[in-house]
GROMACS .gro file of C-alpha atoms in nm:
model
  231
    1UNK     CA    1   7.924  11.288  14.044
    2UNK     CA    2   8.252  11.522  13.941
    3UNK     CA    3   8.399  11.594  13.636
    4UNK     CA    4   8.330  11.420  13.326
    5UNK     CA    5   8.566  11.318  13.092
    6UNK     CA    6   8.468  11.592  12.869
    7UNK     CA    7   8.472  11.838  13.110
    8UNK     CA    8   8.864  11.754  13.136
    9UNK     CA    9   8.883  11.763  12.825
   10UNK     CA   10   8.741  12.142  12.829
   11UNK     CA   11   8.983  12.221  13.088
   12UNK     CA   12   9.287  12.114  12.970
   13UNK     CA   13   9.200  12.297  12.655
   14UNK     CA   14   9.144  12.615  12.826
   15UNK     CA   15   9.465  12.617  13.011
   16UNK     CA   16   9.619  12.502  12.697
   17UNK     CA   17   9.456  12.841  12.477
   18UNK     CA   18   9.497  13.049  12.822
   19UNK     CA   19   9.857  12.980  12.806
   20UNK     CA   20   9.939  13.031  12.494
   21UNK     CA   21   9.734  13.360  12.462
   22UNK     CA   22   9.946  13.479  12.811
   23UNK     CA   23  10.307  13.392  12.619
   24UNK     CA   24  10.239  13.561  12.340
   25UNK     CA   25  10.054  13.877  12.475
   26UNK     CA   26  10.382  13.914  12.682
   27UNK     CA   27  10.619  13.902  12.407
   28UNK     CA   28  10.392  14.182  12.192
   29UNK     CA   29  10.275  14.410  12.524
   30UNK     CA   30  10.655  14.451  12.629
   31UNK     CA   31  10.757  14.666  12.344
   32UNK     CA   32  10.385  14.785  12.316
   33UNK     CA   33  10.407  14.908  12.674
   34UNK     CA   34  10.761  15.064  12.667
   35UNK     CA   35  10.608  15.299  12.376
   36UNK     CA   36  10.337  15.402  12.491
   37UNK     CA   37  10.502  15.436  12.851
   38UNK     CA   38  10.767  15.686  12.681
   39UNK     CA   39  10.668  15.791  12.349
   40UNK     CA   40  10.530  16.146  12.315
   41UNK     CA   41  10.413  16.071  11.955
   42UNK     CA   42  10.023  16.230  11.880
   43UNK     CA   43   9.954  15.869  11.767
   44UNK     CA   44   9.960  15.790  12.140
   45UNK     CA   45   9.645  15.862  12.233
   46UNK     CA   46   9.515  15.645  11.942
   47UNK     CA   47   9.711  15.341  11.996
   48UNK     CA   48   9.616  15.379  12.371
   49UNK     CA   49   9.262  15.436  12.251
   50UNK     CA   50   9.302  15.113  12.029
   51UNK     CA   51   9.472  14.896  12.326
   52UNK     CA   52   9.192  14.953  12.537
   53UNK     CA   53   8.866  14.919  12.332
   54UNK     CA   54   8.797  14.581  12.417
   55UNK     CA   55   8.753  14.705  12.797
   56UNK     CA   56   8.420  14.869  12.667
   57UNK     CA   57   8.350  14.695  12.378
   58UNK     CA   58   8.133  14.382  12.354
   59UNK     CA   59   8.281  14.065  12.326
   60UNK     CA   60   8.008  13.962  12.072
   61UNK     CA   61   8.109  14.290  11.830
   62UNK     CA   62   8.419  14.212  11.896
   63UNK     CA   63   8.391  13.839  11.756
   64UNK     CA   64   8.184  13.945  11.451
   65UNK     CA   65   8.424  14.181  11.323
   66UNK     CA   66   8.677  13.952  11.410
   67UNK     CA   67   8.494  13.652  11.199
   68UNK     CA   68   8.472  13.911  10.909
   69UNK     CA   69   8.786  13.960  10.907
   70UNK     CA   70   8.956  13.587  10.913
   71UNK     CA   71   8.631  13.477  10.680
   72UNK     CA   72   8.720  13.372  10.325
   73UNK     CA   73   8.685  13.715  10.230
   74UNK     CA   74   8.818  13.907  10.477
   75UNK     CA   75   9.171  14.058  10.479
   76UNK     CA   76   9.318  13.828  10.746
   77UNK     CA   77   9.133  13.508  10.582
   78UNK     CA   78   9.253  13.606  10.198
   79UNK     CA   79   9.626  13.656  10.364
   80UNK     CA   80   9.612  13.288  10.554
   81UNK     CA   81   9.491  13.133  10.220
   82UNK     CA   82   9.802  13.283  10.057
   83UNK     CA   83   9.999  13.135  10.306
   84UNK     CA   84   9.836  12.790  10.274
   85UNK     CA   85   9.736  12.798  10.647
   86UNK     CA   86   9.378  12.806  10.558
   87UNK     CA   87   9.103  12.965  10.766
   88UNK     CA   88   9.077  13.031  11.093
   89UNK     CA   89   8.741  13.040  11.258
   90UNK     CA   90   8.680  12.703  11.432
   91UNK     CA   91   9.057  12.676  11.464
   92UNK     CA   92   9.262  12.666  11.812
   93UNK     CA   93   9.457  12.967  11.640
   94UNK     CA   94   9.176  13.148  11.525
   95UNK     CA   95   9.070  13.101  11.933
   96UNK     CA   96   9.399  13.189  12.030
   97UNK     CA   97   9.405  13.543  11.785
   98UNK     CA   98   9.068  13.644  11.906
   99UNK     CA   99   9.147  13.598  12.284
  100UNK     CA  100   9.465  13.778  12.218
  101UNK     CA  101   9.268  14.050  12.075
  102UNK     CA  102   9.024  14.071  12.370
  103UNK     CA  103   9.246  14.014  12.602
  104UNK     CA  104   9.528  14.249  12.523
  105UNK     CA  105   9.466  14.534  12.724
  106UNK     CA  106   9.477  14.359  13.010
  107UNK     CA  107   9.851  14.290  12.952
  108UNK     CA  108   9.933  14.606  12.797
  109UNK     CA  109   9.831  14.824  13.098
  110UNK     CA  110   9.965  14.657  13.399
  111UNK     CA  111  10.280  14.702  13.256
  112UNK     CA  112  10.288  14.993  13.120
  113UNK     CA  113  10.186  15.145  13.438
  114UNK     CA  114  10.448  14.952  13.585
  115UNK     CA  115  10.714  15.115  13.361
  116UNK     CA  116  10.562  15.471  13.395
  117UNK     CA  117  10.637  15.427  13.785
  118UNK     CA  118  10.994  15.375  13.728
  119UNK     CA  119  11.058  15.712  13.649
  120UNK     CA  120  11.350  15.873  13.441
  121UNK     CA  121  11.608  15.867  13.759
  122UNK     CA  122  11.702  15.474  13.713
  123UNK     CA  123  11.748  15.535  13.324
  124UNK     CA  124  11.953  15.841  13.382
  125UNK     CA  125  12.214  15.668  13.592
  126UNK     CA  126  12.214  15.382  13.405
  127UNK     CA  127  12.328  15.614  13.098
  128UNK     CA  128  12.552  15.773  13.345
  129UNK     CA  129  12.756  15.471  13.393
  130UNK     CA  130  12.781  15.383  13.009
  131UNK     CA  131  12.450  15.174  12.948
  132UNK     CA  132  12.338  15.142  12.616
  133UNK     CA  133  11.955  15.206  12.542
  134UNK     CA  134  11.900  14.817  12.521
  135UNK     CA  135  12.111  14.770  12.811
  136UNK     CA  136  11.886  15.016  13.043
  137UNK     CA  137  11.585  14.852  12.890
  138UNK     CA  138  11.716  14.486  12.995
  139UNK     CA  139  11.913  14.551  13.311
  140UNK     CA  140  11.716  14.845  13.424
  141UNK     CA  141  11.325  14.836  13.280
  142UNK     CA  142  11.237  14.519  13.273
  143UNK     CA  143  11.344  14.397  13.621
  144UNK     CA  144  11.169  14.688  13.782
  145UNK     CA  145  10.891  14.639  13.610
  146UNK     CA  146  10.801  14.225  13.694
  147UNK     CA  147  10.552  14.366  13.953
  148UNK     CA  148  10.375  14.472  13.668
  149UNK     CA  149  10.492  14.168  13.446
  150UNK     CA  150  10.306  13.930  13.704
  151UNK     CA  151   9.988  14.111  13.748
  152UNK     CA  152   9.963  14.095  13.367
  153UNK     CA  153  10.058  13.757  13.341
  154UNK     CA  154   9.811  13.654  13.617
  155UNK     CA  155   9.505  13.880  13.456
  156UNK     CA  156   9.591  13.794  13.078
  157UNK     CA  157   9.530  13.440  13.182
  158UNK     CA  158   9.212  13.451  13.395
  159UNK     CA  159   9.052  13.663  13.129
  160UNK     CA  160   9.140  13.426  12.868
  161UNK     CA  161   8.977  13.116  13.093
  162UNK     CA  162   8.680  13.330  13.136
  163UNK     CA  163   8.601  13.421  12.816
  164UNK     CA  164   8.271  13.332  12.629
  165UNK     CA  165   8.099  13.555  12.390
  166UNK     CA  166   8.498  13.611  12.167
  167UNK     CA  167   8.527  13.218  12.181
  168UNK     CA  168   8.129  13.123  12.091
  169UNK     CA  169   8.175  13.370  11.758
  170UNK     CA  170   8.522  13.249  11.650
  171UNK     CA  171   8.538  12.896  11.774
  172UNK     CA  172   8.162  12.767  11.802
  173UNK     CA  173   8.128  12.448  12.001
  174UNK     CA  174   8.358  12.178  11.824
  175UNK     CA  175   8.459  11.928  12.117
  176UNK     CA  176   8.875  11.922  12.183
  177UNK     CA  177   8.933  12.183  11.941
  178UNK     CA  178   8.719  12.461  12.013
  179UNK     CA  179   8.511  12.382  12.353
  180UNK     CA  180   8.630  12.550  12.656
  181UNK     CA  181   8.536  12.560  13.005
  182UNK     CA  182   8.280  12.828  12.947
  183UNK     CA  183   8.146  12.670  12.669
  184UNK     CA  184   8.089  12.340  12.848
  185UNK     CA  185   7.940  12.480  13.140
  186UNK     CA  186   7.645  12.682  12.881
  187UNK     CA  187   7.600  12.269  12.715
  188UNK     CA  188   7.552  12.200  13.078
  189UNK     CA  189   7.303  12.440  13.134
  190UNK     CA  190   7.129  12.385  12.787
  191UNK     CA  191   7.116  12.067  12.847
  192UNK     CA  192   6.969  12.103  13.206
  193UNK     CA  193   7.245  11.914  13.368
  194UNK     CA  194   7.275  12.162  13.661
  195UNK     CA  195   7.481  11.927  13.865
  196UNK     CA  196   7.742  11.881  13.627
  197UNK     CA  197   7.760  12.266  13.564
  198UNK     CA  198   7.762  12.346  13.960
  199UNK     CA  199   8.111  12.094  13.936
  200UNK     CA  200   8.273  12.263  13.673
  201UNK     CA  201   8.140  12.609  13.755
  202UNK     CA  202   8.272  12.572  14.179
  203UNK     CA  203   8.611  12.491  13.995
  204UNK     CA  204   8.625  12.815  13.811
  205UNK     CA  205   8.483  12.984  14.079
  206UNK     CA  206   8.779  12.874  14.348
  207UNK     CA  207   9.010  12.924  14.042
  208UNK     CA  208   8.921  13.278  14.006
  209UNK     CA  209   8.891  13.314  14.408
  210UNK     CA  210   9.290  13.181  14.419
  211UNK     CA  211   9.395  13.396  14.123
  212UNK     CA  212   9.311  13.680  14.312
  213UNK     CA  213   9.395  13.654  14.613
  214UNK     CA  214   9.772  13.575  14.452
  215UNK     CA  215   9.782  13.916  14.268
  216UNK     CA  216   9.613  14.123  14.598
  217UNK     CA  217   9.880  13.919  14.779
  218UNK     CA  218  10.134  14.017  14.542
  219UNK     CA  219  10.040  14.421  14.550
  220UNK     CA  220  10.021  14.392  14.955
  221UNK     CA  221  10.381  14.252  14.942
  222UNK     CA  222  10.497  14.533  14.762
  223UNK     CA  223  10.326  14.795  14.902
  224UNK     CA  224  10.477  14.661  15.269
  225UNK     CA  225  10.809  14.668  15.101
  226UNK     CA  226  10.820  14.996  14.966
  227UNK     CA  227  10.668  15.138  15.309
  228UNK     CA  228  11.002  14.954  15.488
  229UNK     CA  229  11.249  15.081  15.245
  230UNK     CA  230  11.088  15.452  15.231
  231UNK     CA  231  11.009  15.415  14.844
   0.00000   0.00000   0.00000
């Protein structure tokens, strides 16, 4: 027996919220990063504080206060109303805005340590040479940051597969719409179907397996690199 037709169905919905969460973390960490990378602001700490909470904090907190705030009377729920969206718990989007929430700092900081390690020297010569701000950040920041762009890429969207206590609280158990991978494997188990969850459970274990041994890979490469070229 392999995977049922619901458990493909779980799957492709994962990689389907996985990737969407990993797009759009990248597109709000970048500028995210570059501040707190360079800012010397006292609100750095806080924001940096703020980024990384969900490291420590409970996924099932997390998810409450999260379903507070998109509920009919929350903030977030009163403004999607306005808008004629609608709520958002038991929605893909209200999945994809709590995994972006729980899985933020684990875009924010690969590349923000990436851009700390570029140092001032590359910007400086850049300027040198006529380079607008934008231009450095472009030309200069982002390409020697993609070592960091990748690792965050790679561990925004493993988190986001993995994820199970954000996704129960916002998303519940609705099949195609809200049911993950994680989700379907806890039915399996509920359900005592141990056979079915030791399928789909081996795949996410060989997916997480691969995953890192890509970004390990990945670090190696570029740690051999920069030994060659004296870096």
């Amino acid at each position: 027996m392999g995977l049922s037709t619901e458990d493909w169905q779980a799957i492709g919905l994962t990689v389907k919220l996985a990737t969407t969460v990993t797009l759009l973390l990248l597109v709000i960490s970048t500028p995210l990063a570059w501040w707190l990378a360079t800012s010397r602001s006292r609100l750095r700490g806080l924001v940096a504080a703020i980024v990384a909470l969900p490291l420590i904090l409970p996924p099932t907190v997390l998810g409450f206060y999260l379903l507070l705030a998109m509920g009919p009377n929350g903030w977030m729920g009163q403004l999607t109303q306005q808008l004629g969206i609608g709520l958002l718990p038991f929605t893909f989007w209200g999945l994809v805005i709590a995994s972006m929430c729980y899985s933020l700092p684990f875009v924010v900081q690969p590349i923000q340590n990436a851009m700390q390690a570029i140092g001032q020297r590359p910007l400086e010569l850049a300027a040198t040479l006529g380079a607008s701000p934008i231009d450095r950040f472009f030309n200069v920041v982002l390409p020697l940051s993609k070592p960091g762009f990748i690792s965050a890429s790679v561990l925004g969207f493993a988190h986001t597969v993995g994820e199970f206590g954000v996704i129960l609280m916002i998303g519940g158990n609705i099949p195609g719409q809200t049911r993950v991978v994680s989700i379907q494997i806890y039915d399996h188990v509920e359900a005592l179907q141990y056979q079915q969850a030791h399928w789909l459970a081996g795949s996410m274990l060989a997916f997480s397996f691969i995953v890192l041994l890509v970004l390990y890979y990945s670090q190696y490469k570029k740690a051999g690199a920069n030994m060659r070229f004296g870096l």
